[in-house]
mmCIF file of C-alpha atoms in Angstrom:
data_model
loop_
_atom_site.group_PDB
_atom_site.id
_atom_site.type_symbol
_atom_site.label_atom_id
_atom_site.label_comp_id
_atom_site.label_asym_id
_atom_site.label_seq_id
_atom_site.Cartn_x
_atom_site.Cartn_y
_atom_site.Cartn_z
ATOM 1 C CA UNK C 168 31.836 104.961 75.527
ATOM 2 C CA UNK C 169 31.306 103.706 79.248
ATOM 3 C CA UNK C 170 32.053 104.939 82.622
ATOM 4 C CA UNK C 171 33.163 104.173 86.380
ATOM 5 C CA UNK C 172 31.006 105.737 88.790
ATOM 6 C CA UNK C 173 32.272 106.546 92.590
ATOM 7 C CA UNK C 174 29.497 106.028 95.162
ATOM 8 C CA UNK C 175 29.337 107.520 98.617
ATOM 9 C CA UNK C 176 27.371 107.298 101.825
ATOM 10 C CA UNK C 177 28.174 108.208 105.572
ATOM 11 C CA UNK C 178 27.349 105.798 108.243
ATOM 12 C CA UNK C 179 28.279 106.667 111.776
ATOM 13 C CA UNK C 180 28.965 103.769 114.471
ATOM 14 C CA UNK C 181 28.387 105.152 118.098
ATOM 15 C CA UNK C 182 30.158 102.831 120.762
ATOM 16 C CA UNK C 183 28.285 103.557 124.201
ATOM 17 C CA UNK C 184 31.050 102.372 126.088
ATOM 18 C CA UNK C 185 34.143 102.632 124.331
ATOM 19 C CA UNK C 186 37.025 101.414 127.234
ATOM 20 C CA UNK C 187 34.121 97.837 127.156
ATOM 21 C CA UNK C 188 33.926 98.490 123.188
ATOM 22 C CA UNK C 189 37.775 97.807 122.910
ATOM 23 C CA UNK C 190 38.358 95.198 125.584
ATOM 24 C CA UNK C 191 36.256 93.196 124.559
ATOM 25 C CA UNK C 192 36.963 92.777 120.712
ATOM 26 C CA UNK C 193 40.469 94.215 120.108
ATOM 27 C CA UNK C 194 42.298 93.139 123.207
ATOM 28 C CA UNK C 195 40.208 90.192 124.259
ATOM 29 C CA UNK C 196 40.041 86.696 122.907
ATOM 30 C CA UNK C 197 37.219 87.581 120.439
ATOM 31 C CA UNK C 198 39.346 88.450 117.517
ATOM 32 C CA UNK C 199 40.796 85.159 117.807
ATOM 33 C CA UNK C 200 37.449 83.877 116.328
ATOM 34 C CA UNK C 201 36.948 86.790 113.849
ATOM 35 C CA UNK C 202 38.958 89.563 113.272
ATOM 36 C CA UNK C 203 42.237 91.109 114.120
ATOM 37 C CA UNK C 204 41.643 94.906 114.269
ATOM 38 C CA UNK C 205 43.714 97.202 116.104
ATOM 39 C CA UNK C 206 41.947 100.320 117.299
ATOM 40 C CA UNK C 207 38.114 101.378 117.423
ATOM 41 C CA UNK C 208 38.623 103.157 114.099
ATOM 42 C CA UNK C 209 39.202 99.946 112.163
ATOM 43 C CA UNK C 210 36.678 98.235 114.525
ATOM 44 C CA UNK C 211 34.003 101.291 113.502
ATOM 45 C CA UNK C 212 34.996 100.564 109.371
ATOM 46 C CA UNK C 213 34.664 96.641 109.900
ATOM 47 C CA UNK C 214 30.841 97.033 111.330
ATOM 48 C CA UNK C 215 30.090 99.743 109.027
ATOM 49 C CA UNK C 216 30.986 97.644 105.786
ATOM 50 C CA UNK C 217 29.480 95.246 107.625
ATOM 51 C CA UNK C 218 26.314 97.076 107.463
ATOM 52 C CA UNK C 219 26.244 98.478 104.202
ATOM 53 C CA UNK C 220 26.534 95.245 102.731
ATOM 54 C CA UNK C 221 23.585 93.657 104.091
ATOM 55 C CA UNK C 222 20.105 93.998 103.767
ATOM 56 C CA UNK C 223 17.675 94.170 106.816
ATOM 57 C CA UNK C 224 15.037 92.008 106.822
ATOM 58 C CA UNK C 225 11.886 91.375 109.301
ATOM 59 C CA UNK C 226 12.613 89.851 112.656
ATOM 60 C CA UNK C 227 9.363 88.479 114.066
ATOM 61 C CA UNK C 228 10.342 87.724 117.332
ATOM 62 C CA UNK C 229 11.170 91.418 117.471
ATOM 63 C CA UNK C 230 8.773 92.839 115.586
ATOM 64 C CA UNK C 231 10.942 95.330 113.665
ATOM 65 C CA UNK C 232 13.607 94.934 110.923
ATOM 66 C CA UNK C 233 17.748 94.559 111.993
ATOM 67 C CA UNK C 234 20.183 92.390 110.236
ATOM 68 C CA UNK C 235 22.742 89.997 111.164
ATOM 69 C CA UNK C 236 26.949 90.580 111.006
ATOM 70 C CA UNK C 237 29.059 87.807 111.377
ATOM 71 C CA UNK C 238 31.148 88.232 114.187
ATOM 72 C CA UNK C 239 29.209 91.046 115.487
ATOM 73 C CA UNK C 240 25.433 89.406 116.090
ATOM 74 C CA UNK C 241 22.076 90.867 115.224
ATOM 75 C CA UNK C 242 21.220 94.090 115.131
ATOM 76 C CA UNK C 243 17.704 95.766 115.255
ATOM 77 C CA UNK C 244 15.949 98.763 113.740
ATOM 78 C CA UNK C 245 15.041 101.112 116.847
ATOM 79 C CA UNK C 246 10.996 102.216 117.039
ATOM 80 C CA UNK C 247 12.159 106.340 117.316
ATOM 81 C CA UNK C 248 14.415 106.604 114.440
ATOM 82 C CA UNK C 249 14.096 103.987 111.903
ATOM 83 C CA UNK C 250 17.554 104.767 110.051
ATOM 84 C CA UNK C 251 19.237 103.618 113.636
ATOM 85 C CA UNK C 252 20.105 100.049 114.313
ATOM 86 C CA UNK C 253 21.027 98.882 118.044
ATOM 87 C CA UNK C 254 23.054 95.959 118.523
ATOM 88 C CA UNK C 255 21.234 93.128 120.910
ATOM 89 C CA UNK C 256 21.828 90.164 123.110
ATOM 90 C CA UNK C 257 24.713 88.581 124.967
ATOM 91 C CA UNK C 258 27.452 90.973 122.364
ATOM 92 C CA UNK C 259 25.567 93.986 123.563
ATOM 93 C CA UNK C 260 26.325 93.301 127.286
ATOM 94 C CA UNK C 261 29.628 92.158 126.474
ATOM 95 C CA UNK C 262 30.787 95.521 124.682
ATOM 96 C CA UNK C 263 29.267 98.110 126.204
ATOM 97 C CA UNK C 264 26.456 98.747 122.809
ATOM 98 C CA UNK C 265 26.889 99.738 119.645
ATOM 99 C CA UNK C 266 24.559 101.780 117.087
ATOM 100 C CA UNK C 267 24.694 102.248 113.684
ATOM 101 C CA UNK C 268 23.056 105.266 111.863
ATOM 102 C CA UNK C 269 22.792 105.951 108.095
ATOM 103 C CA UNK C 270 23.367 109.569 108.106
ATOM 104 C CA UNK C 271 23.548 110.121 104.052
ATOM 105 C CA UNK C 272 22.403 107.065 101.718
ATOM 106 C CA UNK C 273 24.361 105.701 99.038
ATOM 107 C CA UNK C 274 24.692 107.964 95.742
ATOM 108 C CA UNK C 275 26.613 108.824 92.948
ATOM 109 C CA UNK C 276 29.432 111.030 93.643
ATOM 110 C CA UNK C 277 31.698 111.108 90.658
ATOM 111 C CA UNK C 278 31.388 109.459 86.688
ATOM 112 C CA UNK C 279 34.647 109.439 84.706
ATOM 113 C CA UNK C 280 33.950 108.276 81.093
ATOM 114 C CA UNK C 281 36.752 105.531 80.258
ATOM 115 C CA UNK C 282 37.658 104.668 76.245
#
């Protein structure tokens, strides 16, 4: 017997300045080089997907953990909430800032036996 297992986790993507993020990622030239996204929900899904597939590594120049998302930039773990990562550098200035927060860890939500 074998099983198919569905997993769930919850990630929050927060835009500090929604109009600026929309202007940069959705309406601006950024999409010509990276992803053609239609709205902020699509953008948040793309960022969250990248987040769950990356493994944070220690960033010695920043003295914290972080990860690089292709097309978005470097997200660094904050010292005040370790499960929160914020976008740094020029992209953060250009898009008004983005934070990613792990709300619920990955866990098995459903198992189905197969023949």
